[in-house]
Amino acid sequence: MLSRGRRLRHNQLIRDLNRETRISAKSLIFPLFVEHGTGMSNPLETMPGQSRYTVDKLGPVVNSLLEAGVNKFILFGVPEHKDLEGSDAWSDQGIIQQAMRRIRQEFGHEVYLIGDVCMCEYTSHGHCGILDGEYIDNDKTLEYLGRIAVAQAEAGADMVGPSGMMDGQVAAIRRALDERDFLEVGIMSYAVKYASGFYGPFREAVDSAPSFGDRRSYQMDMHNKREALREAKQDEAEGADILIVKPALSYLDIISAVKANTLLPVCAYNVSGEYSMIEAAAAKGYIEKERVIDEVAVSCFRAGAQMLISYHAAEIATAIRAGRIG
Ligand code: PBG
């Protein structure tokens, strides 16, 4: 036998040497849910282990992530009032804007802050844009997305993440930011976002389920891969700095394909349903939680992601530090 694969798996040292996928806590982004009020951290029923925090409670959470080695955050807001124009998303006193300012004040540039730019948490109907009857008016929505991005930039965002799957959203946001001289604020575009059942726990958590219909007129059809490449290409042409593929696990092939077809960094979003399935199965004793979290994280990077948004970011960072992965 000339070739014996087991030689490269003989002991931990050679296995470490032979690793093809290297992961660092520096590649991780943790999602933070913020809500109005004071003194509250409300555990999310659909996402065991995660909570919604009021602005004054963010400090300790950010601190605990920093201690684990995670210093990048993507912020999601839960407004007090929802309306047709999603005004909390772009108001100066909007929840994300308040949270950005507070975190920046407390942690300066020790942390990297990304704002989710979408309207579904903020609109009374729960759709990701401005309505025209029962249809989402794409071009009218673009104006608002620009406004949201500028409000977040004014509050100190390093980067904005448009997640509404409106056509032309990256170009509209780039133009709005540049007009206000926010040349350094980047765009991490949810370029390839599928209409997915895996967002269920998130929608419960932030109360953003659409009040009628679904998101299939703007989010992608799970059967399509070539379309994902077109979406990626389009966002690249519009000036995106990073492309997100979402969800992650049922779409690892998409991550690989996008990676092979762009020179931009690719980010995977390991979404709420993927998180909660692990938590639920682990709570039942069906799986070993740590091992499965490790495997999921590694698979996203192995598929081609260069960075990962994960609710398990702290656990992944801990696994890296412990030498189990990375
Ligand atoms: C907002 C948005 C969603 C998620 C991220 N940004 C929800 C949706 O599209 O319904 C999902 C995140 C997750 O499930 O973890 N548009």
mmCIF file of C-alpha atoms and ligand atoms in Angstrom:
data_model
loop_
_atom_site.group_PDB
_atom_site.id
_atom_site.type_symbol
_atom_site.label_atom_id
_atom_site.label_comp_id
_atom_site.label_asym_id
_atom_site.label_seq_id
_atom_site.Cartn_x
_atom_site.Cartn_y
_atom_site.Cartn_z
ATOM 1 C CA MET A 1 0.000 0.000 0.000
ATOM 2 C CA LEU A 2 1.650 3.225 -1.089
ATOM 3 C CA SER A 3 -0.885 5.594 0.296
ATOM 4 C CA ARG A 4 -2.112 5.296 3.863
ATOM 5 C CA GLY A 5 -4.489 8.128 4.797
ATOM 6 C CA ARG A 6 -4.183 7.239 8.457
ATOM 7 C CA ARG A 7 -0.569 8.517 8.596
ATOM 8 C CA LEU A 8 -1.906 12.042 8.547
ATOM 9 C CA ARG A 9 -4.377 11.216 11.313
ATOM 10 C CA HIS A 10 -1.941 9.334 13.551
ATOM 11 C CA ASN A 11 -1.878 11.702 16.525
ATOM 12 C CA GLN A 12 -3.089 15.150 17.481
ATOM 13 C CA LEU A 13 0.110 16.884 16.356
ATOM 14 C CA ILE A 14 -0.041 15.600 12.801
ATOM 15 C CA ARG A 15 -3.792 16.175 12.708
ATOM 16 C CA ASP A 16 -3.170 19.780 13.768
ATOM 17 C CA LEU A 17 -0.514 20.150 11.089
ATOM 18 C CA ASN A 18 -2.736 18.705 8.420
ATOM 19 C CA ARG A 19 -5.772 20.902 9.059
ATOM 20 C CA GLU A 20 -7.051 22.558 5.929
ATOM 21 C CA THR A 21 -9.457 24.911 7.628
ATOM 22 C CA ARG A 22 -8.141 27.413 10.151
ATOM 23 C CA ILE A 23 -10.639 29.308 12.227
ATOM 24 C CA SER A 24 -10.052 32.305 14.409
ATOM 25 C CA ALA A 25 -12.326 34.053 16.887
ATOM 26 C CA LYS A 26 -11.434 37.148 14.891
ATOM 27 C CA SER A 27 -13.684 35.850 12.105
ATOM 28 C CA LEU A 28 -16.801 35.713 14.280
ATOM 29 C CA ILE A 29 -19.723 38.131 14.570
ATOM 30 C CA PHE A 30 -22.304 37.945 17.351
ATOM 31 C CA PRO A 31 -25.911 39.156 16.861
ATOM 32 C CA LEU A 32 -27.295 41.400 19.586
ATOM 33 C CA PHE A 33 -31.004 42.057 20.113
ATOM 34 C CA VAL A 34 -31.842 45.433 21.600
ATOM 35 C CA GLU A 35 -35.102 46.883 22.832
ATOM 36 C CA HIS A 36 -36.428 50.111 24.352
ATOM 37 C CA GLY A 37 -36.773 50.587 28.090
ATOM 38 C CA THR A 38 -34.378 50.167 30.967
ATOM 39 C CA GLY A 39 -33.164 47.456 33.274
ATOM 40 C CA MET A 40 -34.311 44.479 31.230
ATOM 41 C CA SER A 41 -32.799 41.427 29.706
ATOM 42 C CA ASN A 42 -35.607 39.277 28.384
ATOM 43 C CA PRO A 43 -34.738 35.676 27.592
ATOM 44 C CA LEU A 44 -35.988 34.605 24.178
ATOM 45 C CA GLU A 45 -38.280 31.656 24.421
ATOM 46 C CA THR A 46 -37.583 30.478 20.891
ATOM 47 C CA MET A 47 -33.818 30.892 21.229
ATOM 48 C CA PRO A 48 -32.766 29.367 24.550
ATOM 49 C CA GLY A 49 -29.667 31.101 25.871
ATOM 50 C CA GLN A 50 -30.277 34.345 23.941
ATOM 51 C CA SER A 51 -31.956 37.498 25.226
ATOM 52 C CA ARG A 52 -33.241 40.908 24.217
ATOM 53 C CA TYR A 53 -31.483 43.670 26.118
ATOM 54 C CA THR A 54 -32.318 47.241 26.912
ATOM 55 C CA VAL A 55 -29.560 49.670 26.026
ATOM 56 C CA ASP A 56 -28.340 50.059 29.621
ATOM 57 C CA LYS A 57 -27.876 46.276 29.877
ATOM 58 C CA LEU A 58 -25.672 45.907 26.818
ATOM 59 C CA GLY A 59 -22.374 46.630 28.570
ATOM 60 C CA PRO A 60 -22.069 43.334 30.460
ATOM 61 C CA VAL A 61 -23.120 41.327 27.402
ATOM 62 C CA VAL A 62 -20.559 42.999 25.175
ATOM 63 C CA ASN A 63 -17.999 42.494 27.915
ATOM 64 C CA SER A 64 -18.657 38.788 28.205
ATOM 65 C CA LEU A 65 -18.253 38.392 24.433
ATOM 66 C CA LEU A 66 -15.026 40.375 24.532
ATOM 67 C CA GLU A 67 -13.757 38.073 27.260
ATOM 68 C CA ALA A 68 -14.540 35.098 25.047
ATOM 69 C CA GLY A 69 -12.579 36.786 22.242
ATOM 70 C CA VAL A 70 -15.446 38.062 20.093
ATOM 71 C CA ASN A 71 -15.368 41.783 19.297
ATOM 72 C CA LYS A 72 -17.701 42.143 16.318
ATOM 73 C CA PHE A 73 -21.425 42.593 16.626
ATOM 74 C CA ILE A 74 -24.445 42.877 14.387
ATOM 75 C CA LEU A 75 -27.353 44.737 15.966
ATOM 76 C CA PHE A 76 -31.054 43.992 15.622
ATOM 77 C CA GLY A 77 -33.654 46.294 17.095
ATOM 78 C CA VAL A 78 -37.079 45.743 18.565
ATOM 79 C CA PRO A 79 -39.006 49.033 18.404
ATOM 80 C CA GLU A 80 -41.621 50.205 20.859
ATOM 81 C CA HIS A 81 -43.930 51.381 18.100
ATOM 82 C CA LYS A 82 -44.305 49.901 14.670
ATOM 83 C CA ASP A 83 -45.786 51.910 11.826
ATOM 84 C CA LEU A 84 -46.199 51.806 8.059
ATOM 85 C CA GLU A 85 -42.900 53.583 7.475
ATOM 86 C CA GLY A 86 -40.868 51.706 10.079
ATOM 87 C CA SER A 87 -39.833 55.029 11.567
ATOM 88 C CA ASP A 88 -37.934 53.617 14.551
ATOM 89 C CA ALA A 89 -35.446 52.155 12.085
ATOM 90 C CA TRP A 90 -34.329 55.576 10.818
ATOM 91 C CA SER A 91 -35.187 57.928 13.656
ATOM 92 C CA ASP A 92 -32.311 59.513 15.504
ATOM 93 C CA GLN A 93 -33.767 58.044 18.704
ATOM 94 C CA GLY A 94 -34.405 54.653 17.103
ATOM 95 C CA ILE A 95 -33.375 51.679 19.173
ATOM 96 C CA ILE A 96 -30.390 50.662 17.050
ATOM 97 C CA GLN A 97 -29.102 54.222 16.992
ATOM 98 C CA GLN A 98 -29.324 54.436 20.785
ATOM 99 C CA ALA A 99 -27.586 51.095 21.178
ATOM 100 C CA MET A 100 -24.794 52.010 18.750
ATOM 101 C CA ARG A 101 -24.085 55.251 20.573
ATOM 102 C CA ARG A 102 -24.061 53.576 23.961
ATOM 103 C CA ILE A 103 -21.756 50.727 22.953
ATOM 104 C CA ARG A 104 -19.417 53.142 21.188
ATOM 105 C CA GLN A 105 -19.357 55.391 24.217
ATOM 106 C CA GLU A 106 -18.475 52.524 26.508
ATOM 107 C CA PHE A 107 -16.138 50.495 24.316
ATOM 108 C CA GLY A 108 -14.833 52.959 21.716
ATOM 109 C CA HIS A 109 -13.257 51.236 18.741
ATOM 110 C CA GLU A 110 -12.463 48.101 20.666
ATOM 111 C CA VAL A 111 -15.619 46.750 19.039
ATOM 112 C CA TYR A 112 -16.759 46.583 15.414
ATOM 113 C CA LEU A 113 -20.441 47.415 14.970
ATOM 114 C CA ILE A 114 -22.672 46.382 12.118
ATOM 115 C CA GLY A 115 -26.298 47.517 11.862
ATOM 116 C CA ASP A 116 -28.910 45.286 10.273
ATOM 117 C CA VAL A 117 -30.685 47.457 7.716
ATOM 118 C CA CYS A 118 -34.200 46.209 7.181
ATOM 119 C CA MET A 119 -37.741 47.302 7.882
ATOM 120 C CA CYS A 120 -39.506 44.113 8.962
ATOM 121 C CA GLU A 121 -38.938 44.575 12.685
ATOM 122 C CA TYR A 122 -40.210 48.142 12.427
ATOM 123 C CA THR A 123 -43.222 48.020 10.127
ATOM 124 C CA SER A 124 -46.714 47.378 11.467
ATOM 125 C CA HIS A 125 -47.243 44.740 8.753
ATOM 126 C CA GLY A 126 -43.889 43.023 9.286
ATOM 127 C CA HIS A 127 -42.746 43.188 5.672
ATOM 128 C CA CYS A 128 -39.281 44.332 4.675
ATOM 129 C CA GLY A 129 -40.399 47.481 2.868
ATOM 130 C CA ILE A 130 -43.023 50.071 2.068
ATOM 131 C CA LEU A 131 -46.320 48.623 0.877
ATOM 132 C CA ASP A 132 -48.172 49.313 -2.320
ATOM 133 C CA GLY A 133 -51.372 47.402 -1.654
ATOM 134 C CA GLU A 134 -50.123 43.957 -0.725
ATOM 135 C CA TYR A 135 -46.949 44.242 -2.767
ATOM 136 C CA ILE A 136 -43.687 45.659 -1.447
ATOM 137 C CA ASP A 137 -42.769 48.767 -3.438
ATOM 138 C CA ASN A 138 -39.114 48.178 -4.217
ATOM 139 C CA ASP A 139 -38.002 51.651 -5.267
ATOM 140 C CA LYS A 140 -39.891 53.498 -2.580
ATOM 141 C CA THR A 141 -38.271 51.192 -0.023
ATOM 142 C CA LEU A 142 -34.789 52.062 -1.303
ATOM 143 C CA GLU A 143 -35.201 55.641 -0.117
ATOM 144 C CA TYR A 144 -35.926 54.388 3.394
ATOM 145 C CA LEU A 145 -33.031 51.937 3.402
ATOM 146 C CA GLY A 146 -30.714 54.826 2.589
ATOM 147 C CA ARG A 147 -32.186 56.763 5.471
ATOM 148 C CA ILE A 148 -31.732 53.848 7.892
ATOM 149 C CA ALA A 149 -28.114 53.358 6.840
ATOM 150 C CA VAL A 150 -27.330 57.055 7.313
ATOM 151 C CA ALA A 151 -29.008 57.078 10.755
ATOM 152 C CA GLN A 152 -26.894 54.092 11.798
ATOM 153 C CA ALA A 153 -23.731 55.660 10.408
ATOM 154 C CA GLU A 154 -24.471 58.863 12.319
ATOM 155 C CA ALA A 155 -24.820 56.753 15.458
ATOM 156 C CA GLY A 156 -21.392 55.214 14.899
ATOM 157 C CA ALA A 157 -21.905 52.087 12.788
ATOM 158 C CA ASP A 158 -18.738 50.740 11.182
ATOM 159 C CA MET A 159 -20.740 48.859 8.628
ATOM 160 C CA VAL A 160 -24.361 48.349 7.605
ATOM 161 C CA GLY A 161 -26.010 45.092 6.573
ATOM 162 C CA PRO A 162 -28.998 45.433 4.242
ATOM 163 C CA SER A 163 -31.080 42.271 4.690
ATOM 164 C CA GLY A 164 -34.320 43.103 2.914
ATOM 165 C CA MET A 165 -33.506 41.635 -0.523
ATOM 166 C CA MET A 166 -34.736 44.741 -2.348
ATOM 167 C CA ASP A 167 -33.256 45.210 -5.814
ATOM 168 C CA GLY A 168 -30.710 47.995 -5.896
ATOM 169 C CA GLN A 169 -30.437 48.257 -2.112
ATOM 170 C CA VAL A 170 -26.654 48.240 -2.048
ATOM 171 C CA ALA A 171 -26.366 51.010 -4.657
ATOM 172 C CA ALA A 172 -29.028 53.102 -2.909
ATOM 173 C CA ILE A 173 -27.302 52.743 0.452
ATOM 174 C CA ARG A 174 -23.842 53.415 -0.994
ATOM 175 C CA ARG A 175 -25.138 56.602 -2.614
ATOM 176 C CA ALA A 176 -26.888 57.761 0.566
ATOM 177 C CA LEU A 177 -23.788 57.120 2.678
ATOM 178 C CA ASP A 178 -21.427 58.779 0.221
ATOM 179 C CA GLU A 179 -23.646 61.845 -0.092
ATOM 180 C CA ARG A 180 -23.293 62.304 3.649
ATOM 181 C CA ASP A 181 -19.576 61.689 3.471
ATOM 182 C CA PHE A 182 -19.675 58.319 5.226
ATOM 183 C CA LEU A 183 -17.110 57.005 2.795
ATOM 184 C CA GLU A 184 -15.569 54.633 5.319
ATOM 185 C CA VAL A 185 -18.807 52.954 6.375
ATOM 186 C CA GLY A 186 -18.926 49.585 4.665
ATOM 187 C CA ILE A 187 -21.771 47.501 3.323
ATOM 188 C CA MET A 188 -22.066 43.877 4.306
ATOM 189 C CA SER A 189 -24.827 42.833 1.987
ATOM 190 C CA TYR A 190 -27.183 39.953 2.589
ATOM 191 C CA ALA A 191 -26.729 39.328 -1.103
ATOM 192 C CA VAL A 192 -28.015 35.771 -1.091
ATOM 193 C CA LYS A 193 -30.867 35.350 1.331
ATOM 194 C CA TYR A 194 -33.316 32.516 0.901
ATOM 195 C CA ALA A 195 -36.949 32.458 1.996
ATOM 196 C CA SER A 196 -36.408 30.065 4.870
ATOM 197 C CA GLY A 197 -38.203 28.323 7.687
ATOM 198 C CA PHE A 198 -34.971 28.614 9.650
ATOM 199 C CA TYR A 199 -35.753 32.264 10.487
ATOM 200 C CA GLY A 200 -38.744 31.194 12.602
ATOM 201 C CA PRO A 201 -37.188 31.632 16.051
ATOM 202 C CA PHE A 202 -35.778 35.051 15.084
ATOM 203 C CA ARG A 203 -39.165 36.308 13.946
ATOM 204 C CA GLU A 204 -40.699 35.226 17.226
ATOM 205 C CA ALA A 205 -37.823 36.833 19.099
ATOM 206 C CA VAL A 206 -38.167 40.237 17.459
ATOM 207 C CA ASP A 207 -41.846 39.977 16.572
ATOM 208 C CA SER A 208 -41.252 40.469 12.858
ATOM 209 C CA ALA A 209 -43.397 37.787 11.253
ATOM 210 C CA PRO A 210 -45.353 39.302 8.336
ATOM 211 C CA SER A 211 -48.997 39.940 9.226
ATOM 212 C CA PHE A 212 -50.107 38.700 5.787
ATOM 213 C CA GLY A 213 -48.485 36.692 3.013
ATOM 214 C CA ASP A 214 -44.827 35.727 3.140
ATOM 215 C CA ARG A 215 -41.450 36.993 1.987
ATOM 216 C CA ARG A 216 -41.220 34.976 -1.209
ATOM 217 C CA SER A 217 -41.594 37.978 -3.495
ATOM 218 C CA TYR A 218 -38.235 39.259 -2.301
ATOM 219 C CA GLN A 219 -36.295 36.445 -0.573
ATOM 220 C CA MET A 220 -34.901 33.705 -2.796
ATOM 221 C CA ASP A 221 -36.350 30.362 -3.805
ATOM 222 C CA MET A 222 -34.425 27.494 -2.217
ATOM 223 C CA HIS A 223 -34.323 25.580 -5.494
ATOM 224 C CA ASN A 224 -32.044 28.124 -7.146
ATOM 225 C CA LYS A 225 -28.284 28.348 -7.256
ATOM 226 C CA ARG A 226 -27.516 30.239 -10.472
ATOM 227 C CA GLU A 227 -29.816 32.969 -9.227
ATOM 228 C CA ALA A 228 -27.665 33.217 -6.100
ATOM 229 C CA LEU A 229 -24.669 33.945 -8.291
ATOM 230 C CA ARG A 230 -26.594 36.659 -10.121
ATOM 231 C CA GLU A 231 -27.595 38.249 -6.814
ATOM 232 C CA ALA A 232 -23.991 38.112 -5.632
ATOM 233 C CA LYS A 233 -22.716 39.618 -8.860
ATOM 234 C CA GLN A 234 -25.284 42.374 -8.752
ATOM 235 C CA ASP A 235 -24.378 43.377 -5.202
ATOM 236 C CA GLU A 236 -20.708 43.290 -6.053
ATOM 237 C CA ALA A 237 -21.354 45.639 -8.972
ATOM 238 C CA GLU A 238 -23.364 47.947 -6.715
ATOM 239 C CA GLY A 239 -20.481 48.372 -4.309
ATOM 240 C CA ALA A 240 -20.940 45.751 -1.589
ATOM 241 C CA ASP A 241 -17.819 45.156 0.527
ATOM 242 C CA ILE A 242 -18.806 41.745 1.868
ATOM 243 C CA LEU A 243 -21.412 39.225 0.658
ATOM 244 C CA ILE A 244 -23.550 37.253 3.099
ATOM 245 C CA VAL A 245 -25.106 33.877 2.333
ATOM 246 C CA LYS A 246 -28.021 32.973 4.564
ATOM 247 C CA PRO A 247 -29.021 30.539 6.046
ATOM 248 C CA ALA A 248 -25.819 28.504 6.287
ATOM 249 C CA LEU A 249 -26.330 24.785 6.826
ATOM 250 C CA SER A 250 -28.822 23.871 4.137
ATOM 251 C CA TYR A 251 -26.914 26.215 1.831
ATOM 252 C CA LEU A 252 -23.287 25.160 2.167
ATOM 253 C CA ASP A 253 -23.242 24.466 -1.565
ATOM 254 C CA ILE A 254 -24.313 28.052 -2.152
ATOM 255 C CA ILE A 255 -21.515 29.352 0.069
ATOM 256 C CA SER A 256 -19.026 27.352 -2.013
ATOM 257 C CA ALA A 257 -20.492 28.521 -5.292
ATOM 258 C CA VAL A 258 -20.572 32.185 -4.293
ATOM 259 C CA LYS A 259 -17.018 31.933 -3.012
ATOM 260 C CA ALA A 260 -15.878 30.493 -6.339
ATOM 261 C CA ASN A 261 -17.554 33.286 -8.261
ATOM 262 C CA THR A 262 -16.565 36.428 -6.420
ATOM 263 C CA LEU A 263 -13.403 38.078 -5.219
ATOM 264 C CA LEU A 264 -15.267 39.691 -2.322
ATOM 265 C CA PRO A 265 -15.166 38.235 1.188
ATOM 266 C CA VAL A 266 -17.992 35.783 1.849
ATOM 267 C CA CYS A 267 -19.783 35.652 5.182
ATOM 268 C CA ALA A 268 -22.100 32.856 6.309
ATOM 269 C CA TYR A 269 -25.044 33.556 8.597
ATOM 270 C CA ASN A 270 -25.791 30.579 10.832
ATOM 271 C CA VAL A 271 -29.364 31.621 11.576
ATOM 272 C CA SER A 272 -31.757 31.354 14.495
ATOM 273 C CA GLY A 273 -33.409 28.054 13.524
ATOM 274 C CA GLU A 274 -30.020 26.434 13.113
ATOM 275 C CA TYR A 275 -29.079 27.679 16.559
ATOM 276 C CA SER A 276 -32.302 26.653 18.264
ATOM 277 C CA MET A 277 -32.314 23.138 16.802
ATOM 278 C CA ILE A 278 -28.964 22.493 18.452
ATOM 279 C CA GLU A 279 -30.104 23.978 21.749
ATOM 280 C CA ALA A 280 -33.327 21.957 21.725
ATOM 281 C CA ALA A 281 -31.690 18.667 20.785
ATOM 282 C CA ALA A 282 -28.950 19.200 23.365
ATOM 283 C CA ALA A 283 -31.508 19.983 26.060
ATOM 284 C CA LYS A 284 -33.129 16.641 25.306
ATOM 285 C CA GLY A 285 -29.797 14.883 25.516
ATOM 286 C CA TYR A 286 -29.950 13.758 21.887
ATOM 287 C CA ILE A 287 -26.660 15.326 20.867
ATOM 288 C CA GLU A 288 -23.428 16.500 22.460
ATOM 289 C CA LYS A 289 -23.827 20.229 22.169
ATOM 290 C CA GLU A 290 -20.170 21.261 22.065
ATOM 291 C CA ARG A 291 -19.249 18.788 19.365
ATOM 292 C CA VAL A 292 -22.142 19.783 17.173
ATOM 293 C CA ILE A 293 -21.456 23.510 17.564
ATOM 294 C CA ASP A 294 -17.836 22.829 16.592
ATOM 295 C CA GLU A 295 -18.867 20.837 13.554
ATOM 296 C CA VAL A 296 -21.346 23.420 12.339
ATOM 297 C CA ALA A 297 -18.833 26.242 12.669
ATOM 298 C CA VAL A 298 -16.084 24.344 10.878
ATOM 299 C CA SER A 299 -18.427 23.325 8.072
ATOM 300 C CA CYS A 300 -19.297 26.946 7.273
ATOM 301 C CA PHE A 301 -15.632 27.899 6.969
ATOM 302 C CA ARG A 302 -14.731 24.721 5.091
ATOM 303 C CA ALA A 303 -17.489 25.500 2.586
ATOM 304 C CA GLY A 304 -15.765 28.782 1.838
ATOM 305 C CA ALA A 305 -16.991 31.381 4.305
ATOM 306 C CA GLN A 306 -14.304 33.738 5.466
ATOM 307 C CA MET A 307 -16.378 34.959 8.389
ATOM 308 C CA LEU A 308 -19.372 33.730 10.331
ATOM 309 C CA ILE A 309 -22.342 35.352 12.051
ATOM 310 C CA SER A 310 -23.400 33.009 14.841
ATOM 311 C CA TYR A 311 -25.435 33.032 18.043
ATOM 312 C CA HIS A 312 -22.884 30.471 19.227
ATOM 313 C CA ALA A 313 -19.968 32.863 18.638
ATOM 314 C CA ALA A 314 -18.823 32.735 22.271
ATOM 315 C CA GLU A 315 -18.943 28.936 22.328
ATOM 316 C CA ILE A 316 -17.022 28.730 19.054
ATOM 317 C CA ALA A 317 -14.389 31.143 20.348
ATOM 318 C CA THR A 318 -14.074 29.027 23.467
ATOM 319 C CA ALA A 319 -13.650 25.862 21.386
ATOM 320 C CA ILE A 320 -10.893 27.554 19.415
ATOM 321 C CA ARG A 321 -9.148 28.651 22.582
ATOM 322 C CA ALA A 322 -9.449 25.141 24.001
ATOM 323 C CA GLY A 323 -7.815 23.809 20.821
ATOM 324 C CA ARG A 324 -10.771 21.650 19.788
ATOM 325 C CA ILE A 325 -11.118 23.482 16.488
ATOM 326 C CA GLY A 326 -9.259 26.109 14.505
HETATM 327 C C1 PBG B 1 -34.445 40.902 8.831
HETATM 328 C C2 PBG B 1 -33.654 39.715 9.182
HETATM 329 C C3 PBG B 1 -34.083 38.407 9.427
HETATM 330 C C4 PBG B 1 -32.976 37.709 9.862
HETATM 331 C C5 PBG B 1 -31.903 38.579 9.825
HETATM 332 N N1 PBG B 1 -32.344 39.808 9.379
HETATM 333 C C6 PBG B 1 -35.429 37.800 9.422
HETATM 334 C C7 PBG B 1 -36.177 37.546 8.194
HETATM 335 O O1 PBG B 1 -35.731 37.785 7.071
HETATM 336 O O2 PBG B 1 -37.300 37.122 8.376
HETATM 337 C C8 PBG B 1 -32.945 36.284 10.292
HETATM 338 C C9 PBG B 1 -31.915 35.970 11.277
HETATM 339 C C10 PBG B 1 -32.054 34.654 11.931
HETATM 340 O O3 PBG B 1 -33.005 33.884 11.714
HETATM 341 O O4 PBG B 1 -31.172 34.358 12.729
HETATM 342 N N2 PBG B 1 -34.908 40.950 7.557
#
